[in-house]
DNA sequence: GTGGTCTAGACCACA
DNA sequence: GTGGTCTAGACCACA
């Protein structure tokens, strides 16, 4: 994982896990990586991962089965709703931001399409 | 101006000014708000604005006429190039990030279109 | 460190560190003094050192390992190139300036030689 | 005249005049440009030139004949002594500074020679 | 303890 | 009034 400078590390990792849950990379009910392992993998202090899991727990995406570890919620509909909300929210923020630069819809939609297909 | 928590204030303001230059809201050659005035307006310390203007100066978007103030560069082609690069870059980052959540191209393009037209 | 009046403190310190890197006094890969320590040593505000390190970071001479500190780049060839450029540049500026006073080459070269050997 | 950022304008102008006196570009006894004219030429506030002339007056290089203007001293020996001192002093400062970067005498003398002849 | 950001406010050069 | 530098010091994320 490479981290950006201008955003806190724990939010970057939280976002990464969230999206992986949305995409099914962590399936519903699946056990998440142990804090220490994940910290090692990210080359990050375990406290940082603790904070990540806290945040996702507050959102209801994961839960703790004490001693067994952290698990993705098994409520598939809930995950789907969160995913739709997340994507819509991020997209609104991004599009609102990019529109401030005075780009036209045509140019922008074309750009998004090309970028999605990794042709640019 | 309302600031987000998880991003530094100076980058948020810098981004705002940058986009306004791209959109022509600050025209080429136009004088930018004085540091102290802008700081008052943003309810922020003057040093924070100093940093914003420093960053934009390094990018070549603005320049200083000491004692007269800060001005947008008058090189329109340069601004246009920077704008294209900015929009493409931000879009690449955003789309790459959003794809991690497992969204399909069809859904996403439709969403972007609706959001652009503020129908959502 | 004694500072001259007519040049900003941060440029004087930056220049000092830069030259020390060139001379190998801070070896490649070596950790630089912590911001607060260096500030104490120079009897200067920590923010001033922040600015010094920022400048050297932009030049590529040093980099940050957040929480571990600041380090000299390990690219020896890069340092050498920067050194040659620095010495040539400063020398050009100085010689051009001193020539305006109407000194002859002979006198000047002799003077430089004596001064280099600290015989004057 | 182009001014550097990191040195005050009045010292830059003062240095320029000083060196021109040393080189005979302003001959001994010659009248210096009127404050307003010189200010116009430098695109600078008249107060700045006032300060320049003050400094040179304190050094004894120029004097004021009230109502007639500012004149270069007619004491040629004095000017010569000042010139030697100036060149020696600046050279000492420069060489001491450049030696900190770890350059060898041979390299440096060769560089100075080339630069003096504008072959580099 | 490490760096990064931000504030409140002073003082300077220049116009 | 304009920007530039600097200080003293707080608070934050991360290890």
GROMACS .gro file of C-alpha atoms (C1' of nucleotides) in nm:
model
  510
    1UNK     CA    1   0.000   0.000   0.000
    2UNK     CA    2   0.117   0.346  -0.090
    3UNK     CA    3  -0.026   0.627   0.116
    4UNK     CA    4  -0.103   0.979   0.010
    5UNK     CA    5   0.039   1.259   0.222
    6UNK     CA    6  -0.256   1.482   0.255
    7UNK     CA    7  -0.502   1.235   0.402
    8UNK     CA    8  -0.465   1.042   0.724
    9UNK     CA    9  -0.344   0.687   0.689
   10UNK     CA   10  -0.625   0.530   0.885
   11UNK     CA   11  -0.893   0.684   0.659
   12UNK     CA   12  -0.706   0.559   0.355
   13UNK     CA   13  -0.692   0.206   0.490
   14UNK     CA   14  -1.054   0.220   0.608
   15UNK     CA   15  -1.160   0.324   0.262
   16UNK     CA   16  -0.967   0.043   0.109
   17UNK     CA   17  -1.131  -0.220   0.332
   18UNK     CA   18  -1.474  -0.068   0.283
   19UNK     CA   19  -1.445  -0.087  -0.094
   20UNK     CA   20  -1.315  -0.440  -0.079
   21UNK     CA   21  -1.621  -0.539   0.125
   22UNK     CA   22  -1.846  -0.365  -0.128
   23UNK     CA   23  -1.677  -0.551  -0.413
   24UNK     CA   24  -1.706  -0.885  -0.234
   25UNK     CA   25  -1.330  -0.917  -0.194
   26UNK     CA   26  -1.411  -0.967   0.170
   27UNK     CA   27  -1.734  -1.171   0.147
   28UNK     CA   28  -2.023  -1.129   0.390
   29UNK     CA   29  -1.957  -1.320   0.710
   30UNK     CA   30  -1.588  -1.360   0.620
   31UNK     CA   31  -1.320  -1.309   0.882
   32UNK     CA   32  -1.101  -1.003   0.834
   33UNK     CA   33  -0.721  -1.011   0.870
   34UNK     CA   34  -0.596  -1.005   1.229
   35UNK     CA   35  -0.489  -0.661   1.346
   36UNK     CA   36  -0.122  -0.746   1.383
   37UNK     CA   37  -0.101  -0.924   1.048
   38UNK     CA   38  -0.275  -0.644   0.868
   39UNK     CA   39  -0.053  -0.389   1.040
   40UNK     CA   40   0.256  -0.578   0.930
   41UNK     CA   41   0.126  -0.602   0.578
   42UNK     CA   42   0.056  -0.226   0.563
   43UNK     CA   43   0.384  -0.148   0.741
   44UNK     CA   44   0.185   0.046   0.992
   45UNK     CA   45   0.143   0.058   1.368
   46UNK     CA   46  -0.125  -0.184   1.503
   47UNK     CA   47  -0.303   0.111   1.667
   48UNK     CA   48  -0.375   0.245   1.321
   49UNK     CA   49  -0.557  -0.077   1.223
   50UNK     CA   50  -0.747  -0.072   1.551
   51UNK     CA   51  -0.880   0.267   1.453
   52UNK     CA   52  -0.974   0.143   1.106
   53UNK     CA   53  -1.174  -0.149   1.243
   54UNK     CA   54  -1.341   0.082   1.497
   55UNK     CA   55  -1.463   0.306   1.222
   56UNK     CA   56  -1.600   0.020   1.013
   57UNK     CA   57  -1.767  -0.127   1.321
   58UNK     CA   58  -1.944   0.202   1.388
   59UNK     CA   59  -2.073   0.193   1.031
   60UNK     CA   60  -2.207  -0.157   1.087
   61UNK     CA   61  -2.002  -0.310   0.807
   62UNK     CA   62  -1.805  -0.534   1.042
   63UNK     CA   63  -1.852  -0.675   1.391
   64UNK     CA   64  -1.636  -0.829   1.658
   65UNK     CA   65  -1.671  -1.182   1.780
   66UNK     CA   66  -1.445  -1.144   2.080
   67UNK     CA   67  -1.150  -1.384   2.075
   68UNK     CA   68  -1.245  -1.504   1.728
   69UNK     CA   69  -1.176  -1.176   1.554
   70UNK     CA   70  -1.345  -0.927   1.324
   71UNK     CA   71  -1.602  -1.035   1.064
   72UNK     CA   72  -1.784  -0.878   0.774
   73UNK     CA   73  -2.156  -0.841   0.850
   74UNK     CA   74  -2.367  -1.116   0.695
   75UNK     CA   75  -2.648  -0.877   0.598
   76UNK     CA   76  -2.600  -0.861   0.220
   77UNK     CA   77  -2.879  -0.607   0.166
   78UNK     CA   78  -2.719  -0.374   0.418
   79UNK     CA   79  -2.384  -0.396   0.243
   80UNK     CA   80  -2.550  -0.328  -0.091
   81UNK     CA   81  -2.730  -0.022   0.048
   82UNK     CA   82  -2.406   0.111   0.197
   83UNK     CA   83  -2.229   0.053  -0.132
   84UNK     CA   84  -2.488   0.245  -0.334
   85UNK     CA   85  -2.478   0.529  -0.081
   86UNK     CA   86  -2.099   0.533  -0.082
   87UNK     CA   87  -2.063   0.539  -0.458
   88UNK     CA   88  -2.334   0.802  -0.500
   89UNK     CA   89  -2.188   1.018  -0.227
   90UNK     CA   90  -1.831   1.004  -0.353
   91UNK     CA   91  -1.948   1.066  -0.708
   92UNK     CA   92  -2.150   1.371  -0.605
   93UNK     CA   93  -1.853   1.514  -0.421
   94UNK     CA   94  -1.617   1.450  -0.707
   95UNK     CA   95  -1.839   1.578  -0.984
   96UNK     CA   96  -1.931   1.888  -0.786
   97UNK     CA   97  -1.561   1.952  -0.733
   98UNK     CA   98  -1.456   1.893  -1.092
   99UNK     CA   99  -1.735   2.111  -1.229
  100UNK     CA  100  -1.579   2.408  -1.050
  101UNK     CA  101  -1.294   2.388  -1.301
  102UNK     CA  102  -1.536   2.476  -1.580
  103UNK     CA  103  -1.536   2.150  -1.770
  104UNK     CA  104  -1.830   2.072  -2.004
  105UNK     CA  105  -2.047   1.764  -1.969
  106UNK     CA  106  -1.952   1.622  -2.307
  107UNK     CA  107  -1.577   1.645  -2.247
  108UNK     CA  108  -1.612   1.509  -1.900
  109UNK     CA  109  -1.833   1.208  -1.982
  110UNK     CA  110  -1.598   1.110  -2.261
  111UNK     CA  111  -1.301   1.137  -2.030
  112UNK     CA  112  -1.471   0.928  -1.761
  113UNK     CA  113  -1.555   0.659  -2.015
  114UNK     CA  114  -1.200   0.640  -2.146
  115UNK     CA  115  -1.054   0.636  -1.799
  116UNK     CA  116  -1.295   0.364  -1.684
  117UNK     CA  117  -1.176   0.143  -1.970
  118UNK     CA  118  -0.818   0.238  -1.888
  119UNK     CA  119  -0.770   0.370  -2.240
  120UNK     CA  120  -0.624   0.689  -2.100
  121UNK     CA  121  -1.589   2.832   0.283
  122UNK     CA  122  -1.656   2.512   0.471
  123UNK     CA  123  -1.360   2.286   0.524
  124UNK     CA  124  -1.350   1.910   0.536
  125UNK     CA  125  -1.181   1.751   0.833
  126UNK     CA  126  -0.959   1.499   0.673
  127UNK     CA  127  -0.775   1.721   0.431
  128UNK     CA  128  -0.553   2.013   0.517
  129UNK     CA  129  -0.708   2.355   0.491
  130UNK     CA  130  -0.441   2.498   0.267
  131UNK     CA  131  -0.483   2.226   0.005
  132UNK     CA  132  -0.858   2.278   0.007
  133UNK     CA  133  -0.820   2.650  -0.048
  134UNK     CA  134  -0.546   2.600  -0.307
  135UNK     CA  135  -0.770   2.362  -0.496
  136UNK     CA  136  -1.054   2.608  -0.484
  137UNK     CA  137  -0.845   2.891  -0.626
  138UNK     CA  138  -0.688   2.664  -0.887
  139UNK     CA  139  -1.028   2.556  -1.015
  140UNK     CA  140  -1.156   2.910  -1.017
  141UNK     CA  141  -0.859   3.007  -1.233
  142UNK     CA  142  -0.930   2.715  -1.466
  143UNK     CA  143  -1.293   2.819  -1.495
  144UNK     CA  144  -1.200   3.181  -1.565
  145UNK     CA  145  -1.355   3.299  -1.238
  146UNK     CA  146  -1.019   3.459  -1.182
  147UNK     CA  147  -0.930   3.573  -1.532
  148UNK     CA  148  -0.575   3.561  -1.667
  149UNK     CA  149  -0.378   3.865  -1.552
  150UNK     CA  150  -0.639   3.943  -1.288
  151UNK     CA  151  -0.535   4.042  -0.936
  152UNK     CA  152  -0.609   3.787  -0.667
  153UNK     CA  153  -0.748   3.882  -0.326
  154UNK     CA  154  -0.487   4.027  -0.090
  155UNK     CA  155  -0.351   3.774   0.156
  156UNK     CA  156  -0.501   3.941   0.460
  157UNK     CA  157  -0.840   3.999   0.298
  158UNK     CA  158  -0.863   3.645   0.174
  159UNK     CA  159  -0.759   3.514   0.515
  160UNK     CA  160  -1.037   3.719   0.679
  161UNK     CA  161  -1.288   3.592   0.426
  162UNK     CA  162  -1.188   3.229   0.483
  163UNK     CA  163  -1.163   3.287   0.859
  164UNK     CA  164  -0.816   3.151   0.846
  165UNK     CA  165  -0.469   3.269   0.945
  166UNK     CA  166  -0.284   3.481   0.687
  167UNK     CA  167   0.004   3.234   0.690
  168UNK     CA  168  -0.229   2.968   0.558
  169UNK     CA  169  -0.308   3.185   0.256
  170UNK     CA  170   0.062   3.258   0.213
  171UNK     CA  171   0.113   2.887   0.175
  172UNK     CA  172  -0.175   2.856  -0.073
  173UNK     CA  173  -0.032   3.130  -0.291
  174UNK     CA  174   0.318   2.981  -0.262
  175UNK     CA  175   0.192   2.652  -0.397
  176UNK     CA  176   0.014   2.815  -0.689
  177UNK     CA  177   0.322   3.022  -0.760
  178UNK     CA  178   0.538   2.709  -0.780
  179UNK     CA  179   0.288   2.566  -1.028
  180UNK     CA  180   0.322   2.879  -1.237
  181UNK     CA  181  -0.047   2.965  -1.220
  182UNK     CA  182   0.011   3.291  -1.035
  183UNK     CA  183   0.295   3.535  -0.981
  184UNK     CA  184   0.383   3.810  -0.738
  185UNK     CA  185   0.430   4.177  -0.809
  186UNK     CA  186   0.565   4.266  -0.469
  187UNK     CA  187   0.367   4.548  -0.305
  188UNK     CA  188   0.108   4.534  -0.584
  189UNK     CA  189  -0.018   4.188  -0.505
  190UNK     CA  190  -0.064   3.846  -0.658
  191UNK     CA  191  -0.182   3.798  -1.015
  192UNK     CA  192  -0.307   3.514  -1.233
  193UNK     CA  193  -0.057   3.433  -1.508
  194UNK     CA  194  -0.151   3.587  -1.840
  195UNK     CA  195  -0.047   3.279  -2.038
  196UNK     CA  196  -0.387   3.140  -2.138
  197UNK     CA  197  -0.243   2.836  -2.313
  198UNK     CA  198  -0.052   2.742  -1.999
  199UNK     CA  199  -0.366   2.764  -1.789
  200UNK     CA  200  -0.554   2.551  -2.039
  201UNK     CA  201  -0.283   2.287  -2.033
  202UNK     CA  202  -0.279   2.282  -1.655
  203UNK     CA  203  -0.656   2.252  -1.652
  204UNK     CA  204  -0.663   1.952  -1.885
  205UNK     CA  205  -0.390   1.783  -1.683
  206UNK     CA  206  -0.569   1.856  -1.357
  207UNK     CA  207  -0.907   1.724  -1.471
  208UNK     CA  208  -0.756   1.412  -1.629
  209UNK     CA  209  -0.544   1.341  -1.325
  210UNK     CA  210  -0.823   1.385  -1.072
  211UNK     CA  211  -1.058   1.178  -1.286
  212UNK     CA  212  -0.809   0.895  -1.313
  213UNK     CA  213  -0.760   0.890  -0.939
  214UNK     CA  214  -1.129   0.901  -0.869
  215UNK     CA  215  -1.234   0.638  -1.120
  216UNK     CA  216  -0.956   0.403  -1.011
  217UNK     CA  217  -1.071   0.442  -0.653
  218UNK     CA  218  -1.440   0.397  -0.723
  219UNK     CA  219  -1.380   0.089  -0.937
  220UNK     CA  220  -1.240  -0.085  -0.631
  221UNK     CA  221  -1.593  -0.091  -0.490
  222UNK     CA  222  -1.701  -0.321  -0.772
  223UNK     CA  223  -1.930  -0.089  -0.963
  224UNK     CA  224  -2.007  -0.165  -1.331
  225UNK     CA  225  -1.939   0.079  -1.610
  226UNK     CA  226  -2.306   0.114  -1.706
  227UNK     CA  227  -2.426   0.197  -1.356
  228UNK     CA  228  -2.139   0.433  -1.301
  229UNK     CA  229  -2.169   0.629  -1.625
  230UNK     CA  230  -2.542   0.672  -1.568
  231UNK     CA  231  -2.477   0.795  -1.215
  232UNK     CA  232  -2.212   1.041  -1.331
  233UNK     CA  233  -2.449   1.178  -1.595
  234UNK     CA  234  -2.732   1.226  -1.348
  235UNK     CA  235  -2.504   1.384  -1.091
  236UNK     CA  236  -2.352   1.619  -1.349
  237UNK     CA  237  -2.700   1.746  -1.435
  238UNK     CA  238  -2.780   1.767  -1.065
  239UNK     CA  239  -3.075   1.535  -1.111
  240UNK     CA  240  -2.953   1.330  -0.818
  241UNK     CA  241   2.554   2.976   1.369
  242UNK     CA  242   2.584   3.347   1.307
  243UNK     CA  243   2.339   3.497   1.064
  244UNK     CA  244   2.390   3.783   0.825
  245UNK     CA  245   2.134   4.061   0.832
  246UNK     CA  246   2.056   4.105   0.472
  247UNK     CA  247   1.964   3.752   0.381
  248UNK     CA  248   1.681   3.549   0.523
  249UNK     CA  249   1.770   3.307   0.796
  250UNK     CA  250   1.611   3.007   0.631
  251UNK     CA  251   1.814   3.048   0.312
  252UNK     CA  252   2.132   3.079   0.514
  253UNK     CA  253   2.058   2.760   0.703
  254UNK     CA  254   1.944   2.580   0.389
  255UNK     CA  255   2.267   2.676   0.219
  256UNK     CA  256   2.467   2.553   0.511
  257UNK     CA  257   2.296   2.213   0.512
  258UNK     CA  258   2.318   2.186   0.134
  259UNK     CA  259   2.692   2.244   0.136
  260UNK     CA  260   2.741   2.003   0.421
  261UNK     CA  261   2.561   1.738   0.217
  262UNK     CA  262   2.781   1.818  -0.082
  263UNK     CA  263   3.093   1.787   0.128
  264UNK     CA  264   2.978   1.457   0.276
  265UNK     CA  265   2.946   1.606   0.625
  266UNK     CA  266   2.598   1.462   0.613
  267UNK     CA  267   2.658   1.135   0.430
  268UNK     CA  268   2.411   0.992   0.181
  269UNK     CA  269   2.133   0.807   0.359
  270UNK     CA  270   2.227   0.966   0.690
  271UNK     CA  271   1.961   1.099   0.924
  272UNK     CA  272   1.950   1.476   0.960
  273UNK     CA  273   1.902   1.651   1.295
  274UNK     CA  274   1.542   1.648   1.416
  275UNK     CA  275   1.357   1.970   1.345
  276UNK     CA  276   1.321   2.070   1.708
  277UNK     CA  277   1.682   1.983   1.796
  278UNK     CA  278   1.821   2.172   1.501
  279UNK     CA  279   1.601   2.469   1.583
  280UNK     CA  280   1.732   2.473   1.939
  281UNK     CA  281   2.090   2.449   1.814
  282UNK     CA  282   2.041   2.738   1.571
  283UNK     CA  283   1.839   2.934   1.828
  284UNK     CA  284   1.566   2.964   1.579
  285UNK     CA  285   1.196   2.877   1.562
  286UNK     CA  286   1.113   2.520   1.456
  287UNK     CA  287   0.903   2.654   1.169
  288UNK     CA  288   1.214   2.808   1.020
  289UNK     CA  289   1.379   2.466   1.008
  290UNK     CA  290   1.061   2.318   0.863
  291UNK     CA  291   1.100   2.560   0.578
  292UNK     CA  292   1.467   2.474   0.533
  293UNK     CA  293   1.392   2.103   0.511
  294UNK     CA  294   1.100   2.171   0.276
  295UNK     CA  295   1.329   2.352   0.036
  296UNK     CA  296   1.588   2.075   0.040
  297UNK     CA  297   1.313   1.818  -0.008
  298UNK     CA  298   1.189   1.999  -0.318
  299UNK     CA  299   1.543   1.990  -0.453
  300UNK     CA  300   1.552   1.617  -0.396
  301UNK     CA  301   1.852   1.630  -0.165
  302UNK     CA  302   1.662   1.497   0.135
  303UNK     CA  303   1.344   1.300   0.199
  304UNK     CA  304   1.110   1.236   0.487
  305UNK     CA  305   1.035   0.909   0.657
  306UNK     CA  306   0.747   1.036   0.864
  307UNK     CA  307   0.797   0.970   1.235
  308UNK     CA  308   1.151   0.846   1.171
  309UNK     CA  309   1.288   1.177   1.054
  310UNK     CA  310   1.459   1.342   0.759
  311UNK     CA  311   1.732   1.168   0.561
  312UNK     CA  312   1.989   1.261   0.298
  313UNK     CA  313   1.908   1.099  -0.036
  314UNK     CA  314   2.111   0.786  -0.101
  315UNK     CA  315   2.163   0.870  -0.468
  316UNK     CA  316   2.530   0.969  -0.467
  317UNK     CA  317   2.536   1.057  -0.837
  318UNK     CA  318   2.245   1.295  -0.788
  319UNK     CA  319   2.421   1.469  -0.503
  320UNK     CA  320   2.736   1.503  -0.710
  321UNK     CA  321   2.543   1.653  -1.000
  322UNK     CA  322   2.370   1.900  -0.770
  323UNK     CA  323   2.705   1.991  -0.619
  324UNK     CA  324   2.867   2.065  -0.954
  325UNK     CA  325   2.567   2.271  -1.059
  326UNK     CA  326   2.565   2.459  -0.730
  327UNK     CA  327   2.935   2.544  -0.735
  328UNK     CA  328   2.929   2.647  -1.102
  329UNK     CA  329   2.619   2.857  -1.053
  330UNK     CA  330   2.742   3.038  -0.745
  331UNK     CA  331   3.080   3.096  -0.905
  332UNK     CA  332   2.924   3.246  -1.216
  333UNK     CA  333   2.714   3.480  -1.010
  334UNK     CA  334   3.003   3.586  -0.795
  335UNK     CA  335   3.255   3.637  -1.073
  336UNK     CA  336   3.004   3.830  -1.281
  337UNK     CA  337   2.935   4.053  -0.983
  338UNK     CA  338   3.297   4.109  -0.889
  339UNK     CA  339   3.395   4.189  -1.249
  340UNK     CA  340   3.166   4.490  -1.234
  341UNK     CA  341   3.412   4.649  -0.994
  342UNK     CA  342   3.673   4.656  -1.271
  343UNK     CA  343   3.919   4.403  -1.135
  344UNK     CA  344   4.164   4.237  -1.374
  345UNK     CA  345   4.187   3.863  -1.422
  346UNK     CA  346   4.544   3.843  -1.298
  347UNK     CA  347   4.481   4.029  -0.974
  348UNK     CA  348   4.163   3.836  -0.914
  349UNK     CA  349   4.301   3.488  -0.975
  350UNK     CA  350   4.594   3.560  -0.745
  351UNK     CA  351   4.358   3.684  -0.477
  352UNK     CA  352   4.136   3.378  -0.507
  353UNK     CA  353   4.437   3.150  -0.477
  354UNK     CA  354   4.566   3.325  -0.165
  355UNK     CA  355   4.224   3.332  -0.008
  356UNK     CA  356   4.166   2.965  -0.084
  357UNK     CA  357   4.487   2.880   0.103
  358UNK     CA  358   4.386   3.117   0.380
  359UNK     CA  359   4.706   3.315   0.334
  360UNK     CA  360   4.506   3.635   0.326
  361UNK     CA  361   1.779   4.608  -1.342
  362UNK     CA  362   1.655   4.272  -1.224
  363UNK     CA  363   1.642   4.222  -0.852
  364UNK     CA  364   1.694   3.905  -0.656
  365UNK     CA  365   1.427   3.810  -0.407
  366UNK     CA  366   1.633   3.722  -0.111
  367UNK     CA  367   1.826   4.044  -0.071
  368UNK     CA  368   1.684   4.388  -0.012
  369UNK     CA  369   1.654   4.606  -0.317
  370UNK     CA  370   1.842   4.900  -0.171
  371UNK     CA  371   2.150   4.689  -0.093
  372UNK     CA  372   2.143   4.550  -0.446
  373UNK     CA  373   2.132   4.898  -0.595
  374UNK     CA  374   2.394   5.029  -0.353
  375UNK     CA  375   2.625   4.746  -0.452
  376UNK     CA  376   2.573   4.821  -0.814
  377UNK     CA  377   2.662   5.190  -0.773
  378UNK     CA  378   2.958   5.107  -0.552
  379UNK     CA  379   3.104   4.874  -0.811
  380UNK     CA  380   3.047   5.123  -1.088
  381UNK     CA  381   3.239   5.381  -0.890
  382UNK     CA  382   3.520   5.131  -0.835
  383UNK     CA  383   3.531   5.053  -1.206
  384UNK     CA  384   3.535   5.421  -1.298
  385UNK     CA  385   3.193   5.403  -1.463
  386UNK     CA  386   3.111   5.690  -1.234
  387UNK     CA  387   3.437   5.883  -1.237
  388UNK     CA  388   3.576   6.063  -0.931
  389UNK     CA  389   3.407   6.399  -0.888
  390UNK     CA  390   3.129   6.303  -1.131
  391UNK     CA  391   2.769   6.385  -1.056
  392UNK     CA  392   2.545   6.088  -0.984
  393UNK     CA  393   2.198   6.049  -1.137
  394UNK     CA  394   1.928   6.253  -0.967
  395UNK     CA  395   1.724   6.055  -0.718
  396UNK     CA  396   1.400   6.075  -0.914
  397UNK     CA  397   1.561   5.986  -1.245
  398UNK     CA  398   1.746   5.695  -1.098
  399UNK     CA  399   1.429   5.576  -0.925
  400UNK     CA  400   1.240   5.591  -1.253
  401UNK     CA  401   1.515   5.403  -1.428
  402UNK     CA  402   1.518   5.128  -1.164
  403UNK     CA  403   1.139   5.127  -1.145
  404UNK     CA  404   1.168   5.181  -0.777
  405UNK     CA  405   1.034   5.424  -0.518
  406UNK     CA  406   1.252   5.738  -0.474
  407UNK     CA  407   1.282   5.659  -0.102
  408UNK     CA  408   1.476   5.348  -0.198
  409UNK     CA  409   1.735   5.554  -0.385
  410UNK     CA  410   1.755   5.799  -0.095
  411UNK     CA  411   1.856   5.508   0.122
  412UNK     CA  412   2.114   5.392  -0.132
  413UNK     CA  413   2.280   5.733  -0.145
  414UNK     CA  414   2.271   5.757   0.234
  415UNK     CA  415   2.462   5.434   0.264
  416UNK     CA  416   2.725   5.536   0.011
  417UNK     CA  417   2.759   5.874   0.180
  418UNK     CA  418   2.828   5.706   0.513
  419UNK     CA  419   3.103   5.505   0.344
  420UNK     CA  420   3.256   5.825   0.211
  421UNK     CA  421   3.229   5.722  -0.152
  422UNK     CA  422   2.990   6.003  -0.238
  423UNK     CA  423   2.898   6.340  -0.093
  424UNK     CA  424   2.616   6.588  -0.124
  425UNK     CA  425   2.653   6.936  -0.263
  426UNK     CA  426   2.316   7.060  -0.151
  427UNK     CA  427   2.101   7.182  -0.441
  428UNK     CA  428   2.360   7.061  -0.692
  429UNK     CA  429   2.322   6.693  -0.618
  430UNK     CA  430   2.529   6.392  -0.524
  431UNK     CA  431   2.888   6.351  -0.639
  432UNK     CA  432   3.150   6.080  -0.636
  433UNK     CA  433   3.434   6.169  -0.400
  434UNK     CA  434   3.737   6.311  -0.580
  435UNK     CA  435   3.985   6.125  -0.360
  436UNK     CA  436   4.109   5.859  -0.604
  437UNK     CA  437   4.333   5.688  -0.349
  438UNK     CA  438   4.040   5.650  -0.113
  439UNK     CA  439   3.830   5.491  -0.384
  440UNK     CA  440   4.113   5.256  -0.471
  441UNK     CA  441   4.155   5.151  -0.108
  442UNK     CA  442   3.781   5.090  -0.076
  443UNK     CA  443   3.785   4.888  -0.394
  444UNK     CA  444   4.067   4.662  -0.279
  445UNK     CA  445   3.897   4.613   0.055
  446UNK     CA  446   3.564   4.541  -0.112
  447UNK     CA  447   3.702   4.286  -0.357
  448UNK     CA  448   3.911   4.113  -0.092
  449UNK     CA  449   3.623   4.103   0.150
  450UNK     CA  450   3.369   3.968  -0.095
  451UNK     CA  451   3.618   3.713  -0.222
  452UNK     CA  452   3.697   3.590   0.127
  453UNK     CA  453   3.330   3.549   0.202
  454UNK     CA  454   3.263   3.370  -0.123
  455UNK     CA  455   3.560   3.137  -0.112
  456UNK     CA  456   3.497   3.047   0.251
  457UNK     CA  457   3.138   2.969   0.161
  458UNK     CA  458   3.217   2.763  -0.147
  459UNK     CA  459   3.486   2.564   0.035
  460UNK     CA  460   3.218   2.430   0.266
  461UNK     CA  461   3.083   2.232  -0.027
  462UNK     CA  462   3.404   2.031  -0.036
  463UNK     CA  463   3.548   2.151  -0.364
  464UNK     CA  464   3.922   2.110  -0.428
  465UNK     CA  465   4.153   2.401  -0.508
  466UNK     CA  466   4.244   2.271  -0.850
  467UNK     CA  467   3.886   2.225  -0.968
  468UNK     CA  468   3.785   2.556  -0.825
  469UNK     CA  469   4.067   2.767  -0.971
  470UNK     CA  470   4.005   2.617  -1.313
  471UNK     CA  471   3.634   2.692  -1.284
  472UNK     CA  472   3.700   3.051  -1.178
  473UNK     CA  473   3.933   3.102  -1.471
  474UNK     CA  474   3.685   2.968  -1.722
  475UNK     CA  475   3.402   3.167  -1.574
  476UNK     CA  476   3.609   3.487  -1.573
  477UNK     CA  477   3.671   3.446  -1.943
  478UNK     CA  478   3.304   3.363  -1.992
  479UNK     CA  479   3.397   3.031  -2.146
  480UNK     CA  480   3.147   2.858  -1.923
  481DG     C1'  481   0.964   1.143   1.995
  482DT     C1'  482   0.889   1.236   1.484
  483DG     C1'  483   0.706   1.558   1.132
  484DG     C1'  484   0.287   1.860   0.963
  485DT     C1'  485  -0.040   2.218   1.010
  486DC     C1'  486  -0.229   2.608   1.197
  487DT     C1'  487  -0.295   3.030   1.489
  488DA     C1'  488  -0.201   3.500   1.667
  489DG     C1'  489   0.072   3.838   1.599
  490DA     C1'  490   0.515   4.107   1.530
  491DC     C1'  491   0.842   4.342   1.235
  492DC     C1'  492   1.046   4.446   0.784
  493DA     C1'  493   1.102   4.632   0.288
  494DC     C1'  494   0.873   4.863  -0.050
  495DA     C1'  495   0.504   5.185  -0.276
  496DG     C1'  496  -0.155   4.880   0.200
  497DT     C1'  497   0.125   4.493  -0.020
  498DG     C1'  498   0.385   4.059   0.051
  499DG     C1'  499   0.775   3.799   0.327
  500DT     C1'  500   0.978   3.623   0.732
  501DC     C1'  501   0.990   3.489   1.185
  502DT     C1'  502   0.843   3.373   1.665
  503DA     C1'  503   0.597   3.120   2.036
  504DG     C1'  504   0.326   2.780   2.088
  505DA     C1'  505  -0.080   2.453   2.021
  506DC     C1'  506  -0.274   2.031   1.842
  507DC     C1'  507  -0.269   1.627   1.538
  508DA     C1'  508  -0.131   1.158   1.325
  509DC     C1'  509   0.180   0.807   1.366
  510DA     C1'  510   0.547   0.486   1.597
   0.00000   0.00000   0.00000
